[in-house]
Coordinates of N, CA and C in Angstrom, one line a residue:
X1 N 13.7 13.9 24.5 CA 12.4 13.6 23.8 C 11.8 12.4 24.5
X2 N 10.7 12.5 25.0 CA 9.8 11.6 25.7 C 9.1 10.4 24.8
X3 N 8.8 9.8 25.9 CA 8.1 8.8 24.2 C 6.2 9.2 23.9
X4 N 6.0 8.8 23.1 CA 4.8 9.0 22.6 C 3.6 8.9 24.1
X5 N 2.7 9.6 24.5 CA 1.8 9.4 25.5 C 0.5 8.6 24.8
X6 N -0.1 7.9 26.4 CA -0.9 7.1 25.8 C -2.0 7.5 24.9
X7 N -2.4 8.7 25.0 CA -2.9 9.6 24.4 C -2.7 9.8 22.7
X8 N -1.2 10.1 22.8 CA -0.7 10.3 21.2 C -1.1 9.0 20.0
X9 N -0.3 7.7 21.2 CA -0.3 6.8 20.4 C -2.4 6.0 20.4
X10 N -3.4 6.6 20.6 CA -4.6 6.5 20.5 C -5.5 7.2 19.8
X11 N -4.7 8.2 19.5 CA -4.9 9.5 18.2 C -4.5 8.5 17.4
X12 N -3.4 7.9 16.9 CA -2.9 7.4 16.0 C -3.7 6.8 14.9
X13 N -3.9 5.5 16.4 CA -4.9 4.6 15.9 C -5.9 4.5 15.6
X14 N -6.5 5.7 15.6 CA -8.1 6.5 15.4 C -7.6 6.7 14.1
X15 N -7.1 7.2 13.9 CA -6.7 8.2 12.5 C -6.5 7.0 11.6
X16 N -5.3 5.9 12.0 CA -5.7 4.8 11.1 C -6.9 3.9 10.5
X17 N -7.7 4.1 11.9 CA -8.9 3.1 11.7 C -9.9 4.1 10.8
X18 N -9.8 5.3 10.7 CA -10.5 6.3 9.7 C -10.3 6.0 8.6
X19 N -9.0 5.7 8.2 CA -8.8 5.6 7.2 C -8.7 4.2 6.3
X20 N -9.5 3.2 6.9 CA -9.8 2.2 6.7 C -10.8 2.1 5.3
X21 N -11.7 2.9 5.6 CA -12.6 2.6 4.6 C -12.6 4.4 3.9
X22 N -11.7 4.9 3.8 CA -11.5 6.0 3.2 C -11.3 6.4 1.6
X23 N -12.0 6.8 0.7 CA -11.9 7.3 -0.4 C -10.5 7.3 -0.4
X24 N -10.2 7.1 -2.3 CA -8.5 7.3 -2.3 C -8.2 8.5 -2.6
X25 N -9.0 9.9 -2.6 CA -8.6 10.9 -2.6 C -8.6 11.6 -1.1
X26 N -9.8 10.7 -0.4 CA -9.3 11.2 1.3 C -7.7 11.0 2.2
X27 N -7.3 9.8 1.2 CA -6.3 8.6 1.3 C -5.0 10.0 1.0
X28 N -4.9 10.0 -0.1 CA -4.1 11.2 -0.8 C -4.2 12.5 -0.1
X29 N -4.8 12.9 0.9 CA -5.4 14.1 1.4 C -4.4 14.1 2.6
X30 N -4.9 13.0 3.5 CA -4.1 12.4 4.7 C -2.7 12.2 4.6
X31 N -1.9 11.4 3.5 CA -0.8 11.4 3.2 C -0.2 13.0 3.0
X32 N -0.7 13.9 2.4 CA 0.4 14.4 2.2 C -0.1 15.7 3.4
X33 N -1.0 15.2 4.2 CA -0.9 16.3 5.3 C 0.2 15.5 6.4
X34 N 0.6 14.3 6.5 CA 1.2 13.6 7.5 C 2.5 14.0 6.9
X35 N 2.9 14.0 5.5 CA 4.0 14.5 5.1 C 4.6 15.4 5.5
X36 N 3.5 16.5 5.5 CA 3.6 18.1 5.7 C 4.1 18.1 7.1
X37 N 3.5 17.2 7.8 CA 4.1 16.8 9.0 C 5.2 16.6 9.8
X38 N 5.3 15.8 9.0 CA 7.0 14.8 9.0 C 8.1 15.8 8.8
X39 N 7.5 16.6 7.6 CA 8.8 17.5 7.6 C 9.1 18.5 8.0
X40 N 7.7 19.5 8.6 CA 7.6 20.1 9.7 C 9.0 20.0 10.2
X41 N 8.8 19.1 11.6 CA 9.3 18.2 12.2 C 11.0 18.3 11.7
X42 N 11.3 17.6 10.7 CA 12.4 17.6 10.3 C 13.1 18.9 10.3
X43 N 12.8 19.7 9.8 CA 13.3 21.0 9.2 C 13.4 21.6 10.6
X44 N 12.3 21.4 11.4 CA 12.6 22.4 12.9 C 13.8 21.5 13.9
X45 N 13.9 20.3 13.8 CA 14.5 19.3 14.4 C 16.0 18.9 14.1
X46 N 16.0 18.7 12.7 CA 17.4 18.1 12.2 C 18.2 19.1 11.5
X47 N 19.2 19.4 12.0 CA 20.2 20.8 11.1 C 20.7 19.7 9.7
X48 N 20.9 18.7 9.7 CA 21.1 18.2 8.4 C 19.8 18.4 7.3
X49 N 18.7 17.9 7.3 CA 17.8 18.5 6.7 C 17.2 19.6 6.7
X50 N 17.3 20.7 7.5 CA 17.0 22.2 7.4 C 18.2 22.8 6.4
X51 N 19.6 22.1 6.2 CA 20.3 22.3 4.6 C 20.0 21.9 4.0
X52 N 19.9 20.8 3.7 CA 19.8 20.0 2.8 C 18.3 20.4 1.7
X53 N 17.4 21.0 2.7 CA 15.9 21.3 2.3 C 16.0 22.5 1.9
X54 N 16.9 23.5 2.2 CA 16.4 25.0 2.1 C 16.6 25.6 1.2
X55 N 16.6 24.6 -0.2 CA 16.5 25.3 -1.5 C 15.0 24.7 -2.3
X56 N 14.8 23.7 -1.8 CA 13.4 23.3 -2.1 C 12.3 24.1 -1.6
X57 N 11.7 23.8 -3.2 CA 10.2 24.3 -3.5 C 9.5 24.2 -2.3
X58 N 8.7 24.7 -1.9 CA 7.6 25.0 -0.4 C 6.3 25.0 -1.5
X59 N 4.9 24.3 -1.6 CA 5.1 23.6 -0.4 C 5.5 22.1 -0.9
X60 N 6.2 21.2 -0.3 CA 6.6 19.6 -1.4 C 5.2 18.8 -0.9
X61 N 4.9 18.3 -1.7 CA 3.6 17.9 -2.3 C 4.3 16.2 -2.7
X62 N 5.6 15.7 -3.0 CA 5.8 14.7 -3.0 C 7.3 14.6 -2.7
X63 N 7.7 12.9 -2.7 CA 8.7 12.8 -2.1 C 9.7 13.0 -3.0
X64 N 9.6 12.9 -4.1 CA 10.1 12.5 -5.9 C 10.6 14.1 -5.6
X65 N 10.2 15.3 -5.4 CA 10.7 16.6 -5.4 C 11.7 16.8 -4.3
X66 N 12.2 15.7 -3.3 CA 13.4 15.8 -2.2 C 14.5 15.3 -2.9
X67 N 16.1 16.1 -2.7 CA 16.9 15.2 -2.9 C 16.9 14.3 -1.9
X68 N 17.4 12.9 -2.8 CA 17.7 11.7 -2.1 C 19.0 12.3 -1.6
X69 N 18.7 10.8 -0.4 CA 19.8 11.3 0.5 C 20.7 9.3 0.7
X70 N 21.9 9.2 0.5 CA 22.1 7.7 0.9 C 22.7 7.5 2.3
X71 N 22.8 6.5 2.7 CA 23.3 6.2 3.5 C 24.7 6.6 4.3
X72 N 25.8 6.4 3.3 CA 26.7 7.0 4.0 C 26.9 8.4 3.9
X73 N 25.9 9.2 3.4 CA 25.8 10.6 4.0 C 25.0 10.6 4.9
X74 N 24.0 10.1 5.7 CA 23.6 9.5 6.9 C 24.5 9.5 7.7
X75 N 25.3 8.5 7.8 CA 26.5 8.0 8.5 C 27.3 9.5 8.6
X76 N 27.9 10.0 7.6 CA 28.4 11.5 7.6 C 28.1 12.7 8.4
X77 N 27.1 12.1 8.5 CA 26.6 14.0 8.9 C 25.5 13.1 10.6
X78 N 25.8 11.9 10.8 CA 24.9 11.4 11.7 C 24.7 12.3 13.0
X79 N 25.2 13.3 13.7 CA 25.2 14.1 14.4 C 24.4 15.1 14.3
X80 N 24.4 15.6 13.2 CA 23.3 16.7 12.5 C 21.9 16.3 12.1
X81 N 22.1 14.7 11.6 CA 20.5 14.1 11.1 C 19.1 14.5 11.9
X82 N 20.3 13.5 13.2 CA 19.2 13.1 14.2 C 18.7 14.1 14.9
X83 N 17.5 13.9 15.5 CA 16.5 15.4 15.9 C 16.6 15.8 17.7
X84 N 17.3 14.4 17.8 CA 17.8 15.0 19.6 C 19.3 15.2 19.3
X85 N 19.4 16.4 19.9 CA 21.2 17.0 20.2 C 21.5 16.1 20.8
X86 N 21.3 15.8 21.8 CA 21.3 14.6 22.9 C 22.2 13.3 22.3
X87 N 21.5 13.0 21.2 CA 21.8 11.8 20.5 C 23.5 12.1 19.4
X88 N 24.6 11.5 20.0 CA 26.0 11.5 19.3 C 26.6 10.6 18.8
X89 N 26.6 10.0 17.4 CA 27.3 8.7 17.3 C 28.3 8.1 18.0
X90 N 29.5 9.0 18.2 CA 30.1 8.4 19.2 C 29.8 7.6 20.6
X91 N 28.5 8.3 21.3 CA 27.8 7.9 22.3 C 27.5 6.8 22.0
X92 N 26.6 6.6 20.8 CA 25.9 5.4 20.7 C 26.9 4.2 20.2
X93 N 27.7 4.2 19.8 CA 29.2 3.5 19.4 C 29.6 3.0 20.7
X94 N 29.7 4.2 21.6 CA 30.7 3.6 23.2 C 29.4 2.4 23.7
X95 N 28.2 3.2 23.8 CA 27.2 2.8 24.9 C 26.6 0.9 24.0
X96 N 26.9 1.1 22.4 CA 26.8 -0.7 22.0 C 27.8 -1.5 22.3
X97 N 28.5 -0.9 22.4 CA 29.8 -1.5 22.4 C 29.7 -2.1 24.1
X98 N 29.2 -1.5 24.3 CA 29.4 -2.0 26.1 C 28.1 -2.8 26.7
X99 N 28.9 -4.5 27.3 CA 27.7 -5.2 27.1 C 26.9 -5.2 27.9
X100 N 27.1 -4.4 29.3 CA 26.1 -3.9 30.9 C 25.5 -3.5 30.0
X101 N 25.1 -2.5 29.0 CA 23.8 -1.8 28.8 C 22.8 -3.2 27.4
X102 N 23.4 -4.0 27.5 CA 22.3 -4.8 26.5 C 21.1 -4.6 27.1
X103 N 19.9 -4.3 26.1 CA 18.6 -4.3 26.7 C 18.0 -3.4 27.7
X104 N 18.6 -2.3 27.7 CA 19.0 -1.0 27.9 C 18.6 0.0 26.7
X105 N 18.0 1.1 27.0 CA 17.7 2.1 26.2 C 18.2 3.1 26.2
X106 N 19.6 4.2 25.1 CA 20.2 4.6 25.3 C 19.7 6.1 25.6
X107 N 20.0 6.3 26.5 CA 19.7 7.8 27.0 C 18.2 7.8 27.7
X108 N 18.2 6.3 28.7 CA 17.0 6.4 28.7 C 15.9 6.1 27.8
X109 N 15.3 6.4 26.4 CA 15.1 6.4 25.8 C 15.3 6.1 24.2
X110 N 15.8 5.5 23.8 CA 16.0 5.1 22.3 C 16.6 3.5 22.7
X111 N 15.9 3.0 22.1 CA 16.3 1.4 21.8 C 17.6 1.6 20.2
X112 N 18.8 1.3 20.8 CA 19.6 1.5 19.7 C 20.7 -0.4 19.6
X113 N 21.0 -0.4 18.7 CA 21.7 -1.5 18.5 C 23.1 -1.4 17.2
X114 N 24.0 -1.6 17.2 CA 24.7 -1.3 16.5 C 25.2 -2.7 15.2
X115 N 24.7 -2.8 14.0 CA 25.1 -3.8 13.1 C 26.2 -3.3 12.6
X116 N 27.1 -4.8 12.1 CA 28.6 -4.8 11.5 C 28.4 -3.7 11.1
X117 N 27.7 -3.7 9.8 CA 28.0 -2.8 8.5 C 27.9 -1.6 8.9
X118 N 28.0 -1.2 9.8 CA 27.7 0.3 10.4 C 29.0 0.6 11.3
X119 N 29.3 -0.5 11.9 CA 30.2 -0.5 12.8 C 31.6 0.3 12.3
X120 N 31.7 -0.5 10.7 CA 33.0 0.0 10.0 C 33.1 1.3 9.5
X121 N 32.1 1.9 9.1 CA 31.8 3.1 8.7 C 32.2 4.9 9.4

């Protein structure tokens, strides 16, 4: 997964700056198309939320209609979440753990860092 092009991230910023002086039903409009978005995305990308989703109502209209999900089912299924195969906890475990890559982006790409509370998990 590449990072965002200069291009992408200038869409972005347009779209925010639209929405600056935007009615709150244009406001509401935008939200839950970036939603629609997001989980697009999710559902084609992460095998943990293409389960976790595929009994929910189509189309979700809010977030209140997803099951919550906590953290150490996160941690659980961390291999499945994430939307690059590429990306394996254990990888990212070996590669913090080792201090040549400080300040280093793992796989090329992902700025990762590992806290205690994760560590033990």
């Amino acid at each position: 997964m590449n990072q965002p092009s200069s291009l992408a991230k200038l869409r972005t910023r347009i779209d925010a700056f639209r929405m600056k002086n935007a009615s709150e039903a244009e406001i509401r409009e935008r939200q839950h198309q970036r939603l629609q978005e997001l989980l697009d995305f999710v559902l084609r990308k992460s095998r943990f939320y293409k389960r976790l989703y595929e009994d929910v109502d189509r189309p979700i209209t809010t977030l209140d209609s997803l099951p919550p999900v906590t953290k150490p089912q996160l941690m659980e299924h961390f291999d499945s979440v994430v939307t690059d195969t590429a990306v394996e906890l254990d990888d990212v475990k070996d590669f913090t753990a080792d201090t040549e890559t400080i300040g280093e982006r793992f796989l090329g790409r992902y700025p990762v860092w590992m806290m205690p509370c994760f560590a033990a998990e």
